Coordinates of C-alpha atoms and ligand atoms in Angstrom, one line a residue:
M1 CA -14.5 -8.0 24.8
F2 CA -13.2 -8.9 21.6
Y3 CA -10.7 -10.7 19.7
T4 CA -8.3 -8.3 16.8
A5 CA -4.9 -9.3 14.8
R6 CA -1.7 -7.8 15.9
I7 CA 1.2 -8.4 13.8
I8 CA 3.8 -9.6 16.4
G9 CA 6.4 -11.6 14.7
I10 CA 8.4 -10.6 11.1
G11 CA 10.7 -12.5 9.1
S12 CA 11.3 -13.6 4.8
Y13 CA 14.2 -14.9 2.6
V14 CA 14.3 -13.3 -0.9
P15 CA 17.1 -15.4 -3.4
E16 CA 20.8 -14.5 -3.3
K17 CA 21.1 -14.4 -7.5
I18 CA 20.1 -10.4 -8.9
L19 CA 19.3 -9.7 -11.6
S20 CA 20.0 -6.3 -12.6
N21 CA 18.1 -4.6 -15.9
K22 CA 21.5 -4.0 -17.1
D23 CA 21.5 -7.8 -17.1
L24 CA 18.1 -7.4 -18.4
E25 CA 19.7 -5.4 -20.8
T26 CA 21.2 -9.1 -22.5
M27 CA 17.6 -10.4 -22.7
V28 CA 15.4 -7.9 -23.9
E29 CA 14.6 -4.1 -25.9
T30 CA 15.0 -2.5 -23.0
N31 CA 17.5 0.0 -20.6
D32 CA 18.0 1.1 -17.1
E33 CA 16.9 4.6 -18.0
W34 CA 14.1 3.6 -19.0
I35 CA 12.5 0.5 -16.4
V36 CA 13.8 3.3 -12.9
E37 CA 12.0 5.9 -15.5
R38 CA 9.0 3.8 -15.2
T39 CA 8.8 1.2 -12.4
G40 CA 11.6 2.6 -9.6
I41 CA 13.0 -1.1 -9.9
E42 CA 16.9 -1.1 -10.1
E43 CA 16.9 -5.1 -9.5
R44 CA 15.4 -8.2 -8.9
R45 CA 16.0 -11.5 -7.2
I46 CA 15.9 -14.6 -9.0
S47 CA 15.5 -17.8 -7.3
K48 CA 18.1 -21.0 -8.0
E49 CA 15.9 -23.6 -10.2
G50 CA 14.9 -26.4 -8.3
V51 CA 16.7 -25.1 -4.3
E52 CA 14.7 -22.1 -3.8
T53 CA 11.7 -23.2 -4.5
A54 CA 8.0 -21.4 -3.3
S55 CA 8.1 -24.0 0.0
M56 CA 12.1 -24.0 0.5
M57 CA 11.7 -20.6 1.0
A58 CA 8.1 -19.9 3.0
V59 CA 10.2 -22.0 5.4
E60 CA 13.1 -19.6 6.2
A61 CA 10.6 -17.0 5.8
S62 CA 8.3 -18.6 9.1
K63 CA 10.9 -20.1 10.5
R64 CA 13.1 -15.9 11.1
A65 CA 9.3 -14.2 11.2
I66 CA 9.0 -17.1 15.1
A67 CA 12.3 -16.9 16.3
D68 CA 11.0 -13.6 16.1
C69 CA 8.8 -13.0 18.5
G70 CA 9.8 -15.9 20.4
I71 CA 6.8 -17.8 20.5
N72 CA 7.1 -21.9 20.5
P73 CA 5.8 -22.9 17.6
E74 CA 3.4 -25.0 19.4
E75 CA 1.2 -22.5 20.4
L76 CA 0.4 -21.8 16.0
D77 CA -3.1 -22.6 15.6
L78 CA -3.7 -21.5 12.3
I79 CA -1.0 -21.7 8.9
I80 CA -1.9 -19.9 5.9
V81 CA 0.9 -19.5 2.7
A82 CA -0.3 -17.3 -0.1
S83 CA 1.2 -18.3 -3.2
T84 CA -0.1 -17.7 -7.0
T85 CA 3.7 -19.8 -8.2
T86 CA 3.5 -22.3 -5.7
N87 CA 6.1 -25.9 -6.4
L88 CA 3.1 -27.6 -4.6
I89 CA -0.1 -28.9 -5.1
S90 CA 0.3 -31.6 -2.4
P91 CA 0.6 -31.1 0.4
T92 CA 0.2 -27.6 0.4
I93 CA 2.7 -25.3 1.6
S94 CA 1.4 -24.6 5.1
C95 CA 1.9 -28.4 5.5
V96 CA 5.2 -28.2 4.8
I97 CA 5.9 -25.1 7.1
Q98 CA 4.2 -26.9 9.3
A99 CA 6.3 -30.2 9.6
E100 CA 9.4 -27.6 9.9
I101 CA 8.9 -26.4 12.5
G102 CA 6.9 -28.7 14.4
A103 CA 3.5 -26.9 15.0
K104 CA 1.6 -29.5 15.9
N105 CA -1.6 -27.7 16.9
A106 CA -2.1 -26.0 14.0
F107 CA -4.5 -26.2 11.0
G108 CA -3.0 -24.5 7.6
Y109 CA -4.0 -24.3 4.3
D110 CA -2.8 -22.4 0.9
L111 CA -4.5 -20.1 -1.1
N112 CA -3.9 -18.3 -4.3
N113 CA -5.2 -14.7 -4.7
A114 CA -2.2 -12.9 -6.7
C115 CA -0.6 -10.3 -5.1
P116 CA -3.4 -9.2 -2.6
G117 CA -3.0 -12.7 -1.6
F118 CA -0.5 -11.6 1.7
L119 CA -3.6 -9.1 3.0
T120 CA -6.5 -11.8 2.2
A121 CA -4.9 -14.5 4.6
F122 CA -4.4 -11.1 7.0
S123 CA -8.5 -11.1 6.8
T124 CA -8.8 -14.3 7.0
V125 CA -7.1 -14.5 10.4
E126 CA -9.0 -11.5 11.1
A127 CA -11.9 -13.0 10.8
Y128 CA -10.6 -16.6 12.6
F129 CA -9.3 -14.4 15.7
E130 CA -12.7 -12.1 16.4
A131 CA -14.5 -15.4 15.8
G132 CA -11.6 -16.4 18.9
L133 CA -11.4 -20.0 16.3
A134 CA -7.7 -19.1 16.9
K135 CA -5.3 -16.6 19.1
K136 CA -2.2 -17.2 17.6
A137 CA -1.1 -17.5 13.3
L138 CA 1.8 -17.4 10.5
I139 CA 1.2 -15.9 7.5
V140 CA 3.0 -16.4 4.3
G141 CA 3.4 -15.1 1.3
T142 CA 5.8 -16.6 -1.5
E143 CA 6.2 -16.2 -4.8
V144 CA 8.6 -17.8 -7.9
I145 CA 7.5 -15.4 -10.6
S146 CA 10.7 -16.4 -12.8
N147 CA 9.2 -19.8 -13.3
Y148 CA 6.4 -18.3 -15.4
V149 CA 7.5 -14.7 -17.0
D150 CA 7.8 -14.9 -20.1
W151 CA 11.9 -13.8 -20.8
T152 CA 11.4 -12.6 -24.2
D153 CA 8.1 -9.8 -23.4
R154 CA 9.9 -6.8 -21.9
G155 CA 6.5 -5.4 -21.3
T156 CA 6.2 -8.2 -18.0
C157 CA 10.2 -9.4 -17.8
I158 CA 11.6 -6.3 -16.1
L159 CA 8.5 -6.5 -12.8
F160 CA 8.5 -9.0 -11.7
G161 CA 10.9 -11.0 -8.9
D162 CA 11.1 -14.1 -6.2
G163 CA 11.0 -14.2 -2.9
A164 CA 8.6 -15.1 1.1
G165 CA 8.1 -13.3 3.4
A166 CA 6.1 -14.2 6.9
C167 CA 4.5 -12.8 9.7
V168 CA 3.2 -13.8 13.8
L169 CA 0.2 -13.0 14.6
E170 CA -1.9 -12.5 18.0
A171 CA -5.5 -12.1 18.3
K172 CA -5.5 -9.6 21.7
E173 CA -8.0 -8.4 23.4
V174 CA -9.6 -5.5 23.4
E175 CA -12.7 -3.3 25.6
S176 CA -14.4 -2.3 22.3
K177 CA -15.1 -2.5 19.0
E178 CA -13.1 0.7 18.1
E179 CA -9.9 -1.4 18.6
V180 CA -10.7 -4.7 16.5
N181 CA -9.0 -4.4 12.6
T182 CA -10.9 -2.7 9.8
V183 CA -10.3 -4.3 6.9
I184 CA -12.0 -4.7 3.3
M185 CA -12.0 -6.7 0.4
H186 CA -13.4 -6.4 -3.1
S187 CA -13.0 -8.3 -5.9
D188 CA -14.2 -7.5 -10.0
G189 CA -13.9 -11.0 -12.0
V190 CA -15.1 -8.8 -14.8
R191 CA -11.6 -6.6 -15.2
G192 CA -9.4 -10.0 -15.2
D193 CA -8.4 -10.4 -19.1
C194 CA -5.4 -7.0 -17.6
L195 CA -3.5 -10.1 -16.3
T196 CA -3.7 -13.6 -16.6
C197 CA -1.2 -16.9 -16.3
E198 CA -2.6 -20.3 -17.4
H199 CA -2.2 -23.4 -16.0
G200 CA 0.5 -25.1 -17.2
R201 CA -1.0 -28.6 -17.5
Q202 CA -3.9 -28.9 -18.5
L203 CA -4.9 -32.3 -20.7
G204 CA -5.6 -32.4 -24.1
L205 CA -4.2 -28.9 -24.7
M206 CA 0.1 -29.7 -23.3
D207 CA 0.6 -30.0 -27.2
D208 CA -0.7 -26.7 -28.7
P209 CA 1.5 -23.8 -29.8
E210 CA -1.0 -21.3 -28.5
F211 CA -2.3 -22.8 -25.5
L212 CA 1.9 -23.2 -24.1
N213 CA 2.0 -19.1 -24.7
K214 CA -0.9 -18.5 -22.3
N215 CA 1.5 -20.3 -19.5
T216 CA 3.8 -17.6 -18.4
F217 CA 2.0 -13.6 -17.1
S218 CA 0.1 -11.9 -20.3
M219 CA -0.8 -8.8 -19.1
D220 CA -2.2 -5.2 -20.3
G221 CA -0.1 -2.7 -17.7
K222 CA -1.7 0.5 -19.3
A223 CA -4.7 -1.0 -17.9
V224 CA -3.3 -3.3 -14.5
F225 CA -2.1 0.6 -14.2
K226 CA -5.0 2.5 -14.6
F227 CA -6.9 0.0 -12.0
A228 CA -4.0 0.3 -10.0
V229 CA -3.7 4.0 -9.1
T230 CA -7.7 4.3 -9.4
E231 CA -9.6 1.8 -6.9
T232 CA -6.3 1.8 -4.4
P233 CA -7.2 5.1 -3.4
K234 CA -10.5 4.5 -3.2
V235 CA -10.6 2.0 -0.7
I236 CA -8.1 2.8 1.2
K237 CA -10.0 5.5 2.6
E238 CA -13.8 3.7 2.4
V239 CA -10.8 1.6 4.7
L240 CA -10.4 4.6 7.2
E241 CA -13.8 6.8 6.7
K242 CA -15.4 2.9 8.6
A243 CA -13.1 2.1 11.1
D244 CA -13.0 6.9 11.7
I245 CA -9.5 7.4 12.0
K246 CA -7.8 10.3 10.6
K247 CA -4.8 9.4 7.4
E248 CA -2.8 12.1 9.6
D249 CA -3.4 8.9 12.5
I250 CA -2.6 6.5 11.2
D251 CA 2.1 6.1 11.6
I252 CA 2.4 4.2 8.2
Y253 CA 1.2 3.2 4.9
I254 CA 2.2 -0.4 3.7
L255 CA 2.1 -0.7 -0.5
H256 CA 2.3 -3.1 -2.3
Q257 CA 5.6 -3.0 -4.1
A258 CA 4.9 -3.0 -7.3
N259 CA 6.1 0.4 -9.9
S260 CA 7.5 3.3 -7.6
R261 CA 5.1 5.7 -10.0
I262 CA 1.6 3.8 -8.4
I263 CA 2.6 4.0 -5.2
E264 CA 3.5 8.0 -5.5
S265 CA 0.3 7.5 -7.5
I266 CA -2.3 6.2 -4.4
A267 CA 0.1 9.0 -1.8
S268 CA -1.2 11.9 -3.9
R269 CA -4.9 10.9 -4.3
V270 CA -5.2 9.3 -0.6
G271 CA -3.0 13.3 0.1
I272 CA -0.8 11.2 1.9
D273 CA 3.1 11.9 2.8
M274 CA 5.7 9.9 0.9
N275 CA 7.5 10.1 4.7
K276 CA 5.1 7.7 5.1
V277 CA 5.1 5.5 3.1
P278 CA 8.3 2.8 2.9
M279 CA 9.5 1.2 -0.7
N280 CA 11.8 -1.1 -1.2
L281 CA 11.0 -2.3 -5.0
N282 CA 14.2 -1.2 -6.3
K283 CA 15.9 -3.8 -4.6
Y284 CA 12.7 -6.3 -4.7
G285 CA 11.3 -5.6 -8.3
N286 CA 7.5 -7.2 -7.3
T287 CA 7.8 -10.0 -5.5
S288 CA 3.6 -10.2 -6.0
S289 CA 2.0 -12.4 -2.8
A290 CA 5.9 -11.6 -0.5
S291 CA 5.7 -7.7 -1.5
I292 CA 4.1 -6.5 1.2
P293 CA 5.8 -9.0 4.5
I294 CA 9.4 -8.4 2.7
L295 CA 9.5 -4.5 3.3
M296 CA 7.9 -5.1 6.7
D297 CA 11.2 -7.2 7.3
E298 CA 13.1 -4.8 6.8
M299 CA 11.7 -1.8 8.0
K300 CA 12.1 -2.8 10.7
K301 CA 15.6 -4.3 10.5
N302 CA 16.3 -0.2 10.0
G303 CA 13.9 0.3 13.3
M304 CA 11.7 2.0 11.5
F305 CA 9.0 -0.2 14.4
K306 CA 10.3 0.9 17.8
T307 CA 6.5 1.6 19.2
T308 CA 3.1 0.6 18.9
Q309 CA 2.3 1.1 15.4
K310 CA -0.8 1.8 13.4
V311 CA -0.7 0.9 9.4
V312 CA -2.5 0.8 6.6
L313 CA -1.7 -2.3 4.7
S314 CA -3.5 -2.3 0.9
S315 CA -2.9 -4.4 -1.9
F316 CA -4.2 -5.0 -5.5
G317 CA -3.6 -7.2 -8.3
A318 CA -5.0 -10.3 -10.7
G319 CA -7.8 -11.6 -10.4
V320 CA -8.9 -8.1 -10.3
V321 CA -8.5 -8.3 -6.3
W322 CA -8.0 -5.2 -3.2
G323 CA -8.0 -3.8 -0.6
A324 CA -7.1 -2.6 2.3
A325 CA -6.0 -2.7 5.9
I326 CA -5.9 -1.3 9.2
T327 CA -4.0 -2.7 12.2
N328 CA -0.8 -2.5 14.6
I329 CA 2.7 -3.9 14.4
D330 CA 3.1 -4.5 17.5
I331 CA 6.8 -6.7 17.4
N332 CA 8.6 -5.1 20.5
R333 CA 6.0 -6.0 23.1
Ligands
UT7_401 O1 0.9 -5.9 -9.4 C1 -0.2 -6.5 -9.9 C2 1.4 -6.2 -11.6 N1 1.9 -5.6 -12.6 C3 2.0 -3.7 -12.3 O2 2.1 -3.5 -11.9 C4 1.8 -3.5 -14.2 C5 1.0 -2.3 -13.9 N2 1.4 -1.0 -15.0 C6 2.8 -0.5 -15.5 O3 3.5 -0.9 -14.8 C7 2.9 -0.4 -16.6 O4 2.2 0.1 -18.0 C8 4.1 -0.7 -17.6 C9 5.2 -0.6 -16.5 C10 4.0 -2.1 -17.5 C11 4.1 0.3 -19.2 O5 4.7 1.8 -18.0 P1 3.8 2.3 -19.5 O6 4.8 3.7 -19.5 O7 2.6 1.9 -18.9 O8 4.4 2.2 -20.8 P2 3.2 1.4 -22.4 O9 3.1 0.1 -21.4 O10 3.0 2.5 -22.4 O11 5.4 1.7 -22.9 C12 5.3 2.7 -24.2 C13 6.9 3.1 -24.3 C14 6.8 1.7 -25.5 O12 6.7 2.2 -27.3 P3 5.6 3.1 -28.1 O13 4.7 2.2 -28.2 O14 5.7 4.1 -27.5 O15 7.0 2.9 -29.2 C15 6.4 0.2 -25.6 O16 6.8 -0.7 -26.1 O17 7.6 2.2 -23.4 C16 7.8 0.8 -24.7 N3 8.0 -0.1 -23.4 C17 9.9 -0.4 -23.5 N4 10.4 0.1 -23.9 C18 12.5 0.0 -23.2 C19 7.5 -1.3 -23.0 N5 7.8 -1.5 -22.0 C20 9.6 -1.5 -23.1 C21 11.0 -1.8 -22.1 N6 11.7 -1.1 -22.1 N7 10.6 -2.7 -20.9

């Protein structure tokens, strides 16, 4: 007998405020046509300052994911929150969620692993389930990247958006090892310089203008692009091979929503039909660790999860870090 994760509930929260490409034209030297052609992004959501914090959005997304599957929050054993742009050092967002939803039996913590943070949380829960250490878990990706964007840098400010997404995972008992999820994660710190943001509070440096410039995201866009379209197809092929599953037998490929050209290139390099690769980055931009669960929630609302679906989740981002997982979404059980 083995245990493995199944996604049983999905929820998300995105801020109301929309920042369109036209709005950005008034802020930096750019234009709607360039942004759409190079990224596929038309607009993104921006948090209401001091209100729609990473923790507030995480709580809302979590409540919606729990309502979606109808579990009692007391059934949760584990809460893992991924955020690169948290508003809280202490307590962790996972503890805030625990208190807000009444998940009194859960253990939780936050992690920061940039855009693949949600996938990292998923892989961690899978390990807990396989080890028999937890039966039900909540994982969340939540970001207020707008706090860390240099709004004078047209190379980055056009890309990002704010939001949160959450999934409830259940440990399913399966008969054979073949039914257990396959997850592969990679890091390469040597290539880390292509996407950086230093923590804003470091004593001794806070008056240094050069240091202050490093407190927003700085990116070598071409290097990140190349890394994404090289490594992501490889890890998707690797996870399919390890699971001994044909690419045609996957129902949906849920990829990190960074750039439509990156997604199309990944699909073409793996040889996947674009019908199986949904996108919503036109409306939300790149929401980092929140992009995968926000997309899943939208797919659910659009009726795309009619029966149990076999999906690939795959993400890439700062670090650099990348990975892929094969699992099942079972929201209509
Ligand atoms: O989760 C991971 C997060 N990061 C990413 O996903 C980023 C991956 N990289 C990318 O998505 C792309 O590299 C960008 C969208 C950031 C840039 O697209 P690109 O096709 O690599 O453009 P580029 O940087 O090569 O710039 C081409 C031209 C340059 O002008 P010149 O030198 O050819 O005259 C840029 O100065 O476009 C210019 N440019 C812009 N023009 C209008 C750069 N940004 C803009 C802009 N509007 N926003």
